[in-house]
Structures are given as C-alpha cells and as structure tokens.
PDB file of C-alpha atoms in Angstrom:
ATOM      1  CA  ILE A 134      13.676   2.795  -8.709  1.00  0.00           C
ATOM      2  CA  LEU A 135      13.684   1.932  -5.015  1.00  0.00           C
ATOM      3  CA  CYS A 136      11.816   4.180  -2.600  1.00  0.00           C
ATOM      4  CA  ILE A 137      11.093   3.281   0.950  1.00  0.00           C
ATOM      5  CA  LEU A 138       8.677   5.765   2.518  1.00  0.00           C
ATOM      6  CA  LEU A 139       6.063   5.543   5.180  1.00  0.00           C
ATOM      7  CA  VAL A 140       3.031   7.738   4.687  1.00  0.00           C
ATOM      8  CA  LEU A 141       0.592   8.239   7.563  1.00  0.00           C
ATOM      9  CA  ARG A 142      -2.869   9.645   7.722  1.00  0.00           C
ATOM     10  CA  CYS A 143      -2.534  12.988   9.473  1.00  0.00           C
ATOM     11  CA  ASN A 144      -5.452  12.495  11.862  1.00  0.00           C
ATOM     12  CA  GLY A 145      -3.818   9.411  13.423  1.00  0.00           C
ATOM     13  CA  LEU A 146      -5.050   5.892  14.001  1.00  0.00           C
ATOM     14  CA  SER A 147      -7.020   6.565  17.228  1.00  0.00           C
ATOM     15  CA  SER A 148      -9.334   9.151  15.594  1.00  0.00           C
ATOM     16  CA  ILE A 149     -10.132   7.200  12.441  1.00  0.00           C
ATOM     17  CA  GLN A 150     -13.662   5.809  12.405  1.00  0.00           C
ATOM     18  CA  GLY A 151     -15.703   3.653  10.056  1.00  0.00           C
ATOM     19  CA  SER A 152     -14.069   2.925   6.715  1.00  0.00           C
ATOM     20  CA  ARG A 153     -11.522   5.683   7.189  1.00  0.00           C
ATOM     21  CA  GLY A 154      -8.393   3.695   7.902  1.00  0.00           C
ATOM     22  CA  VAL A 155      -9.827   0.728   9.806  1.00  0.00           C
ATOM     23  CA  LEU A 156     -11.566  -2.453   8.722  1.00  0.00           C
ATOM     24  CA  TYR A 157     -14.215  -4.054  10.884  1.00  0.00           C
ATOM     25  CA  SER A 158     -13.664  -7.796  11.248  1.00  0.00           C
ATOM     26  CA  PRO A 159     -16.890  -9.489  12.381  1.00  0.00           C
ATOM     27  CA  GLU A 160     -15.063 -12.799  13.022  1.00  0.00           C
ATOM     28  CA  GLU A 161     -12.647 -11.041  15.405  1.00  0.00           C
ATOM     29  CA  ASN A 162     -15.260  -8.543  16.631  1.00  0.00           C
ATOM     30  CA  HIS A 163     -12.950  -5.519  16.339  1.00  0.00           C
ATOM     31  CA  GLN A 164     -11.596  -3.027  13.877  1.00  0.00           C
ATOM     32  CA  ARG A 165      -8.158  -3.493  12.375  1.00  0.00           C
ATOM     33  CA  PRO A 166      -6.066  -0.660  11.010  1.00  0.00           C
ATOM     34  CA  ILE A 167      -5.541  -0.662   7.212  1.00  0.00           C
ATOM     35  CA  ALA A 168      -2.044  -0.310   5.696  1.00  0.00           C
ATOM     36  CA  TRP A 169      -1.105  -0.276   2.087  1.00  0.00           C
ATOM     37  CA  THR A 170       2.120  -1.442   0.526  1.00  0.00           C
ATOM     38  CA  ILE A 171       2.969   0.055  -2.832  1.00  0.00           C
ATOM     39  CA  ALA A 172       5.842  -2.137  -4.071  1.00  0.00           C
ATOM     40  CA  ALA A 173       6.960  -4.976  -6.300  1.00  0.00           C
ATOM     41  CA  SER A 174       6.398  -8.637  -5.696  1.00  0.00           C
ATOM     42  CA  ASP A 175       9.359 -10.808  -4.672  1.00  0.00           C
ATOM     43  CA  SER A 176       8.949 -14.286  -6.086  1.00  0.00           C
ATOM     44  CA  GLY A 177      11.385 -15.579  -3.461  1.00  0.00           C
ATOM     45  CA  GLY A 178       9.130 -14.214  -0.667  1.00  0.00           C
ATOM     46  CA  GLY A 179      11.909 -12.531   1.298  1.00  0.00           C
ATOM     47  CA  ALA A 180      11.055  -8.916   0.443  1.00  0.00           C
ATOM     48  CA  GLY A 181       8.511  -6.818  -1.414  1.00  0.00           C
ATOM     49  CA  VAL A 182       4.794  -7.067  -0.843  1.00  0.00           C
ATOM     50  CA  GLU A 183       5.098 -10.644   0.451  1.00  0.00           C
ATOM     51  CA  ALA A 184       7.284  -9.552   3.377  1.00  0.00           C
ATOM     52  CA  ASP A 185       5.119  -6.462   4.041  1.00  0.00           C
ATOM     53  CA  MET A 186       1.910  -8.532   4.205  1.00  0.00           C
ATOM     54  CA  ARG A 187       3.497 -10.953   6.707  1.00  0.00           C
ATOM     55  CA  THR A 188       4.497  -7.984   8.848  1.00  0.00           C
ATOM     56  CA  TYR A 189       1.052  -6.431   8.677  1.00  0.00           C
ATOM     57  CA  ALA A 190      -0.565  -9.760   9.606  1.00  0.00           C
ATOM     58  CA  SER A 191       1.766 -10.222  12.600  1.00  0.00           C
ATOM     59  CA  LEU A 192       0.731  -6.730  13.815  1.00  0.00           C
ATOM     60  CA  GLY A 193      -3.023  -7.302  13.346  1.00  0.00           C
ATOM     61  CA  VAL A 194      -3.207  -4.890  10.417  1.00  0.00           C
ATOM     62  CA  HIS A 195      -5.303  -5.442   7.313  1.00  0.00           C
ATOM     63  CA  GLY A 196      -2.872  -5.120   4.333  1.00  0.00           C
ATOM     64  CA  CYS A 197      -3.683  -3.940   0.856  1.00  0.00           C
ATOM     65  CA  THR A 198      -1.277  -4.102  -2.074  1.00  0.00           C
ATOM     66  CA  VAL A 199      -0.510  -1.950  -5.115  1.00  0.00           C
ATOM     67  CA  LEU A 200       1.821  -4.078  -7.190  1.00  0.00           C
ATOM     68  CA  THR A 201       4.420  -2.017  -9.071  1.00  0.00           C
ATOM     69  CA  GLY A 202       6.194  -4.934 -10.656  1.00  0.00           C
ATOM     70  CA  LEU A 203       6.868  -8.664 -10.727  1.00  0.00           C
ATOM     71  CA  THR A 204      10.328 -10.109 -10.153  1.00  0.00           C
ATOM     72  CA  ALA A 205      12.010 -13.353 -11.009  1.00  0.00           C
ATOM     73  CA  GLN A 206      13.950 -13.422  -7.795  1.00  0.00           C
ATOM     74  CA  SER A 207      15.428 -15.749  -5.190  1.00  0.00           C
ATOM     75  CA  SER A 208      17.611 -15.290  -2.169  1.00  0.00           C
ATOM     76  CA  LEU A 209      20.554 -15.122  -4.602  1.00  0.00           C
ATOM     77  CA  GLY A 210      19.289 -12.088  -6.492  1.00  0.00           C
ATOM     78  CA  VAL A 211      16.940 -10.603  -9.059  1.00  0.00           C
ATOM     79  CA  GLU A 212      17.006 -12.174 -12.515  1.00  0.00           C
ATOM     80  CA  ALA A 213      14.220 -10.188 -14.138  1.00  0.00           C
ATOM     81  CA  LEU A 214      11.717  -7.418 -13.467  1.00  0.00           C
ATOM     82  CA  LEU A 215       8.425  -6.792 -15.226  1.00  0.00           C
ATOM     83  CA  PRO A 216       7.085  -3.336 -14.239  1.00  0.00           C
ATOM     84  CA  THR A 217       3.333  -2.892 -13.781  1.00  0.00           C
ATOM     85  CA  SER A 218       1.760  -0.335 -16.131  1.00  0.00           C
ATOM     86  CA  SER A 219       1.227   3.092 -14.632  1.00  0.00           C
ATOM     87  CA  ASP A 220      -2.417   2.958 -15.704  1.00  0.00           C
ATOM     88  CA  HIS A 221      -2.983  -0.191 -13.639  1.00  0.00           C
ATOM     89  CA  ILE A 222      -1.219   1.382 -10.633  1.00  0.00           C
ATOM     90  CA  SER A 223      -3.383   4.509 -10.945  1.00  0.00           C
ATOM     91  CA  ARG A 224      -6.582   2.424 -11.137  1.00  0.00           C
ATOM     92  CA  THR A 225      -5.558   0.295  -8.091  1.00  0.00           C
ATOM     93  CA  LEU A 226      -4.818   3.413  -6.026  1.00  0.00           C
ATOM     94  CA  SER A 227      -8.208   4.887  -6.914  1.00  0.00           C
ATOM     95  CA  VAL A 228     -10.137   1.664  -6.205  1.00  0.00           C
ATOM     96  CA  LEU A 229      -8.442   1.181  -2.854  1.00  0.00           C
ATOM     97  CA  TRP A 230      -8.928   4.847  -1.860  1.00  0.00           C
ATOM     98  CA  ALA A 231     -12.635   4.633  -2.562  1.00  0.00           C
ATOM     99  CA  ASP A 232     -13.139   1.721  -0.186  1.00  0.00           C
ATOM    100  CA  LEU A 233     -10.128   0.932   2.017  1.00  0.00           C
ATOM    101  CA  LYS A 234      -8.507   4.211   3.042  1.00  0.00           C
ATOM    102  CA  PRO A 235      -5.215   3.539   4.786  1.00  0.00           C
ATOM    103  CA  THR A 236      -3.927   4.488   8.185  1.00  0.00           C
ATOM    104  CA  ALA A 237      -0.442   4.132   6.739  1.00  0.00           C
ATOM    105  CA  ILE A 238       1.178   3.547   3.337  1.00  0.00           C
ATOM    106  CA  LYS A 239       4.562   1.870   2.911  1.00  0.00           C
ATOM    107  CA  ILE A 240       6.262   2.496  -0.371  1.00  0.00           C
ATOM    108  CA  GLY A 241       8.936   0.157  -1.718  1.00  0.00           C
ATOM    109  CA  ALA A 242      10.289  -0.453  -5.217  1.00  0.00           C
ATOM    110  CA  LEU A 243       8.333   1.569  -7.764  1.00  0.00           C
ATOM    111  CA  CYS A 244      10.204   0.104 -10.742  1.00  0.00           C
ATOM    112  CA  THR A 245       9.898   3.047 -13.156  1.00  0.00           C
ATOM    113  CA  SER A 246      10.053   6.810 -12.970  1.00  0.00           C
ATOM    114  CA  GLU A 247       6.546   6.996 -14.423  1.00  0.00           C
ATOM    115  CA  ASN A 248       5.238   4.785 -11.574  1.00  0.00           C
ATOM    116  CA  ALA A 249       7.036   7.030  -9.052  1.00  0.00           C
ATOM    117  CA  LYS A 250       5.302  10.113 -10.553  1.00  0.00           C
ATOM    118  CA  ILE A 251       1.885   8.361 -10.459  1.00  0.00           C
ATOM    119  CA  VAL A 252       2.316   7.496  -6.760  1.00  0.00           C
ATOM    120  CA  ALA A 253       3.702  10.930  -5.845  1.00  0.00           C
ATOM    121  CA  ASP A 254       0.851  12.718  -7.653  1.00  0.00           C
ATOM    122  CA  PHE A 255      -1.756  10.456  -6.010  1.00  0.00           C
ATOM    123  CA  ILE A 256      -0.403  11.142  -2.503  1.00  0.00           C
ATOM    124  CA  GLN A 257      -0.284  14.908  -3.150  1.00  0.00           C
ATOM    125  CA  GLN A 258      -3.932  14.914  -4.274  1.00  0.00           C
ATOM    126  CA  GLN A 259      -5.322  13.234  -1.144  1.00  0.00           C
ATOM    127  CA  ASP A 260      -6.447  14.957   2.035  1.00  0.00           C
ATOM    128  CA  ASN A 261      -4.940  13.934   5.383  1.00  0.00           C
ATOM    129  CA  ILE A 262      -1.873  12.146   4.029  1.00  0.00           C
ATOM    130  CA  CYS A 263       1.467  13.112   5.599  1.00  0.00           C
ATOM    131  CA  PRO A 264       4.680  11.781   4.083  1.00  0.00           C
ATOM    132  CA  VAL A 265       7.176  10.941   6.798  1.00  0.00           C
TER     133      VAL A 265
END
C-alpha cells in the first residue's frame, strides 16, 4: 500500500513553541522544526525513509521515522518486503507524539492495510493535525 500524504500541524510552524513541533539544538543555538516520515526503508537508499531524512537534513529539519517495513531493494527494483507489525507502529507513533510532536508528517509506503488503519486512526485522534 503506497500512500503519499503530507500532514501539517494546524497552528503552523511560526506559532509552535517549546517541544511542540520544534527541537532546540544547543550546538546550533536555534530551534529546528520537526518532521516525521511514516514509510518503509529502502535498502538501496534512493527512496523511503532514507531519502526523506536526507531531504529533512538539507532543509534544516529534525527528522523522525516510523518504519512501516523493510525492503530488499536496489535501483533495479524491490525483491522483498517485510512489513513492520502494526503494534510496533502504534507504539512508535505514541512515543514520538509524547516527546517530539511534528510540524509536518510525510506518509509514504504503509505496506499493509492494517498499518494504514493504525496511521489513519492515530492522525484522527490528535489535536491540531490537518491532512493536506
């Protein structure tokens, strides 16, 4: 199951303070926005969470990951996919929400219909999240 969706906090980046969507970086002496990627890992590095994290880093964003699956993949294609359990995805979402609330969430391959439901239910239960 492939789903590409960007979810933004409704109150916007400029009004988020403290641990609500930004991460203070003492080494850099400033706050960085937080973005999550909920997607599978691409062992070839050209897509999935690996590509998202490179994009976040290039934009000065602190990236967090919720892995939905592991691939055996190269630039030639996907050979195998091992989905992450929905329980582990649910726990990861809860742990991140408790400490590193996102300014934005990017959703990629969810790998199973059960994982898609877990993510959709999580997003619906949170305040100030606006699917785009």
